[in-house]
GROMACS .gro file of C-alpha atoms in nm:
model
  193
    1UNK     CA    1   0.693  -1.696  -0.714
    2UNK     CA    2   0.622  -1.359  -0.886
    3UNK     CA    3   0.789  -1.087  -0.738
    4UNK     CA    4   0.565  -0.772  -0.762
    5UNK     CA    5   0.724  -0.448  -0.905
    6UNK     CA    6   0.706  -0.080  -0.829
    7UNK     CA    7   0.356   0.045  -0.942
    8UNK     CA    8   0.164  -0.263  -0.848
    9UNK     CA    9  -0.091  -0.172  -0.572
   10UNK     CA   10  -0.005  -0.445  -0.309
   11UNK     CA   11   0.337  -0.283  -0.257
   12UNK     CA   12   0.154   0.007  -0.099
   13UNK     CA   13  -0.094  -0.168   0.115
   14UNK     CA   14  -0.066  -0.202   0.489
   15UNK     CA   15  -0.045  -0.544   0.580
   16UNK     CA   16  -0.242  -0.729   0.827
   17UNK     CA   17  -0.115  -0.962   1.111
   18UNK     CA   18  -0.090  -1.333   1.068
   19UNK     CA   19  -0.327  -1.539   1.286
   20UNK     CA   20  -0.172  -1.800   1.528
   21UNK     CA   21  -0.352  -2.077   1.322
   22UNK     CA   22  -0.215  -1.978   0.995
   23UNK     CA   23   0.121  -2.077   1.120
   24UNK     CA   24   0.115  -2.420   0.983
   25UNK     CA   25   0.287  -2.658   0.735
   26UNK     CA   26   0.148  -2.488   0.438
   27UNK     CA   27   0.277  -2.126   0.559
   28UNK     CA   28   0.621  -2.317   0.641
   29UNK     CA   29   0.610  -2.432   0.259
   30UNK     CA   30   0.542  -2.085   0.148
   31UNK     CA   31   0.833  -1.942   0.360
   32UNK     CA   32   1.061  -2.193   0.192
   33UNK     CA   33   0.926  -2.066  -0.145
   34UNK     CA   34   1.014  -1.719  -0.051
   35UNK     CA   35   1.360  -1.816   0.056
   36UNK     CA   36   1.415  -1.997  -0.289
   37UNK     CA   37   1.269  -1.690  -0.479
   38UNK     CA   38   1.471  -1.433  -0.292
   39UNK     CA   39   1.782  -1.653  -0.332
   40UNK     CA   40   1.735  -1.700  -0.706
   41UNK     CA   41   1.690  -1.323  -0.739
   42UNK     CA   42   2.019  -1.267  -0.555
   43UNK     CA   43   1.838  -1.102  -0.270
   44UNK     CA   44   1.882  -1.078   0.109
   45UNK     CA   45   1.538  -1.012   0.230
   46UNK     CA   46   1.180  -1.073   0.083
   47UNK     CA   47   0.843  -0.947   0.239
   48UNK     CA   48   0.507  -1.108   0.196
   49UNK     CA   49   0.377  -0.808  -0.016
   50UNK     CA   50   0.642  -0.850  -0.269
   51UNK     CA   51   0.503  -1.203  -0.367
   52UNK     CA   52   0.133  -1.079  -0.344
   53UNK     CA   53   0.051  -1.146   0.004
   54UNK     CA   54  -0.081  -0.853   0.236
   55UNK     CA   55   0.030  -1.022   0.559
   56UNK     CA   56   0.288  -0.912   0.818
   57UNK     CA   57   0.589  -1.136   0.740
   58UNK     CA   58   0.921  -1.176   0.582
   59UNK     CA   59   1.222  -1.367   0.533
   60UNK     CA   60   1.607  -1.268   0.546
   61UNK     CA   61   1.939  -1.410   0.477
   62UNK     CA   62   2.178  -1.139   0.570
   63UNK     CA   63   2.565  -1.148   0.554
   64UNK     CA   64   2.584  -1.410   0.825
   65UNK     CA   65   2.417  -1.674   0.616
   66UNK     CA   66   2.152  -1.753   0.856
   67UNK     CA   67   1.804  -1.806   0.734
   68UNK     CA   68   1.558  -1.594   0.968
   69UNK     CA   69   1.184  -1.578   0.934
   70UNK     CA   70   0.986  -1.282   1.093
   71UNK     CA   71   0.618  -1.324   1.148
   72UNK     CA   72   0.419  -1.032   1.298
   73UNK     CA   73   0.752  -0.845   1.377
   74UNK     CA   74   0.750  -0.555   1.597
   75UNK     CA   75   1.052  -0.298   1.611
   76UNK     CA   76   1.095  -0.262   1.986
   77UNK     CA   77   1.387   0.004   1.956
   78UNK     CA   78   1.659   0.161   1.726
   79UNK     CA   79   1.983   0.345   1.798
   80UNK     CA   80   2.023   0.703   1.804
   81UNK     CA   81   2.295   0.692   1.544
   82UNK     CA   82   2.213   0.651   1.188
   83UNK     CA   83   2.415   0.538   0.895
   84UNK     CA   84   2.403   0.585   0.497
   85UNK     CA   85   2.405   0.275   0.308
   86UNK     CA   86   2.315   0.208  -0.066
   87UNK     CA   87   1.990   0.005  -0.092
   88UNK     CA   88   1.822  -0.174  -0.357
   89UNK     CA   89   1.504  -0.375  -0.371
   90UNK     CA   90   1.380  -0.688  -0.551
   91UNK     CA   91   1.058  -0.506  -0.643
   92UNK     CA   92   1.258  -0.197  -0.812
   93UNK     CA   93   1.531  -0.403  -0.983
   94UNK     CA   94   1.843  -0.204  -1.095
   95UNK     CA   95   1.784   0.113  -0.879
   96UNK     CA   96   2.010   0.189  -0.587
   97UNK     CA   97   2.016   0.484  -0.350
   98UNK     CA   98   2.196   0.587  -0.021
   99UNK     CA   99   1.940   0.576   0.250
  100UNK     CA  100   1.998   0.667   0.618
  101UNK     CA  101   1.883   0.441   0.877
  102UNK     CA  102   1.953   0.361   1.247
  103UNK     CA  103   2.268   0.167   1.275
  104UNK     CA  104   2.107  -0.082   1.521
  105UNK     CA  105   1.762  -0.239   1.558
  106UNK     CA  106   1.587  -0.445   1.811
  107UNK     CA  107   1.277  -0.670   1.713
  108UNK     CA  108   1.033  -0.911   1.836
  109UNK     CA  109   0.866  -1.168   1.616
  110UNK     CA  110   0.725  -1.518   1.570
  111UNK     CA  111   0.943  -1.772   1.388
  112UNK     CA  112   0.821  -2.037   1.151
  113UNK     CA  113   0.678  -2.250   1.421
  114UNK     CA  114   0.485  -1.967   1.586
  115UNK     CA  115   0.740  -1.925   1.879
  116UNK     CA  116   0.824  -1.554   1.994
  117UNK     CA  117   1.188  -1.445   1.959
  118UNK     CA  118   1.381  -1.123   2.048
  119UNK     CA  119   1.678  -1.003   1.840
  120UNK     CA  120   1.842  -0.736   2.048
  121UNK     CA  121   2.064  -0.453   1.878
  122UNK     CA  122   2.110  -0.616   1.545
  123UNK     CA  123   2.377  -0.422   1.342
  124UNK     CA  124   2.525  -0.395   1.002
  125UNK     CA  125   2.359  -0.565   0.700
  126UNK     CA  126   2.115  -0.739   0.951
  127UNK     CA  127   1.978  -0.424   1.093
  128UNK     CA  128   1.938  -0.263   0.752
  129UNK     CA  129   1.756  -0.562   0.594
  130UNK     CA  130   1.520  -0.596   0.892
  131UNK     CA  131   1.432  -0.224   0.879
  132UNK     CA  132   1.384  -0.219   0.491
  133UNK     CA  133   1.165  -0.558   0.488
  134UNK     CA  134   0.962  -0.426   0.788
  135UNK     CA  135   0.872  -0.101   0.573
  136UNK     CA  136   0.732  -0.334   0.313
  137UNK     CA  137   0.470  -0.440   0.578
  138UNK     CA  138   0.349  -0.095   0.593
  139UNK     CA  139   0.350  -0.008   0.216
  140UNK     CA  140   0.672   0.187   0.247
  141UNK     CA  141   0.959   0.163  -0.016
  142UNK     CA  142   1.325   0.268   0.033
  143UNK     CA  143   1.270   0.544  -0.246
  144UNK     CA  144   1.002   0.705  -0.006
  145UNK     CA  145   1.302   0.769   0.225
  146UNK     CA  146   1.574   0.920   0.006
  147UNK     CA  147   1.579   1.196  -0.240
  148UNK     CA  148   1.227   1.295  -0.372
  149UNK     CA  149   1.391   1.356  -0.741
  150UNK     CA  150   1.528   1.004  -0.741
  151UNK     CA  151   1.183   0.860  -0.625
  152UNK     CA  152   1.006   1.074  -0.893
  153UNK     CA  153   1.242   0.942  -1.164
  154UNK     CA  154   1.225   0.600  -1.065
  155UNK     CA  155   0.841   0.584  -1.038
  156UNK     CA  156   0.823   0.753  -1.386
  157UNK     CA  157   1.073   0.486  -1.527
  158UNK     CA  158   0.873   0.186  -1.366
  159UNK     CA  159   0.541   0.329  -1.492
  160UNK     CA  160   0.698   0.341  -1.861
  161UNK     CA  161   0.807  -0.007  -1.843
  162UNK     CA  162   0.466  -0.130  -1.719
  163UNK     CA  163   0.273   0.059  -1.999
  164UNK     CA  164   0.529  -0.080  -2.264
  165UNK     CA  165   0.466  -0.440  -2.123
  166UNK     CA  166   0.084  -0.385  -2.144
  167UNK     CA  167   0.121  -0.263  -2.500
  168UNK     CA  168   0.344  -0.563  -2.592
  169UNK     CA  169   0.101  -0.800  -2.435
  170UNK     CA  170  -0.208  -0.631  -2.602
  171UNK     CA  171  -0.039  -0.680  -2.932
  172UNK     CA  172   0.056  -1.020  -2.883
  173UNK     CA  173  -0.307  -1.097  -2.779
  174UNK     CA  174  -0.442  -0.936  -3.089
  175UNK     CA  175  -0.203  -1.156  -3.301
  176UNK     CA  176  -0.312  -1.463  -3.130
  177UNK     CA  177  -0.684  -1.377  -3.196
  178UNK     CA  178  -0.614  -1.300  -3.544
  179UNK     CA  179  -0.428  -1.620  -3.597
  180UNK     CA  180  -0.726  -1.806  -3.435
  181UNK     CA  181  -0.983  -1.658  -3.635
  182UNK     CA  182  -0.778  -1.746  -3.958
  183UNK     CA  183  -0.755  -2.096  -3.849
  184UNK     CA  184  -1.137  -2.118  -3.766
  185UNK     CA  185  -1.217  -1.966  -4.109
  186UNK     CA  186  -0.991  -2.204  -4.283
  187UNK     CA  187  -1.143  -2.490  -4.080
  188UNK     CA  188  -1.506  -2.388  -4.170
  189UNK     CA  189  -1.425  -2.348  -4.548
  190UNK     CA  190  -1.277  -2.698  -4.554
  191UNK     CA  191  -1.601  -2.804  -4.370
  192UNK     CA  192  -1.805  -2.655  -4.634
  193UNK     CA  193  -1.625  -2.780  -4.938
   0.00000   0.00000   0.00000
């Protein structure tokens, strides 16, 4: 699966809830693909908008090694105390920043079979990842919660990367068109000979 990067519109969309009838075998297959994509990219969480789907769900494998699916999650409570932790994101590769978040979180969600579950006072990395992925569902990235200068520099860096990639793709397409035109011209001359 393609992981969408900073600057792509879908990462800023507010996602819509998943309808109960959508939680079926095809969705479970999609969730499995998300786990594979996340794990091959060495991530601990992946939200639907990061793979181009504007729906409210994400997958997580935190430091306890448990695969968790959260469909239509709702954060029902957070602790008063907050902790700093260095965060990164598969949609913003290579960039890390300390972000302050509540140390504990309680959440209600549906699992991959459409069954409601509650996770009370999750803490540590699990709490961090739940909050990070939950933000994705509202179009919020971790860089929105940190130092504004870091955010500005990161956005600029990714904008330049996207511009350079577009220029490269345009050059490649022009070369391919030129080559195709030469081949067509050569074939036409051969046919007239």
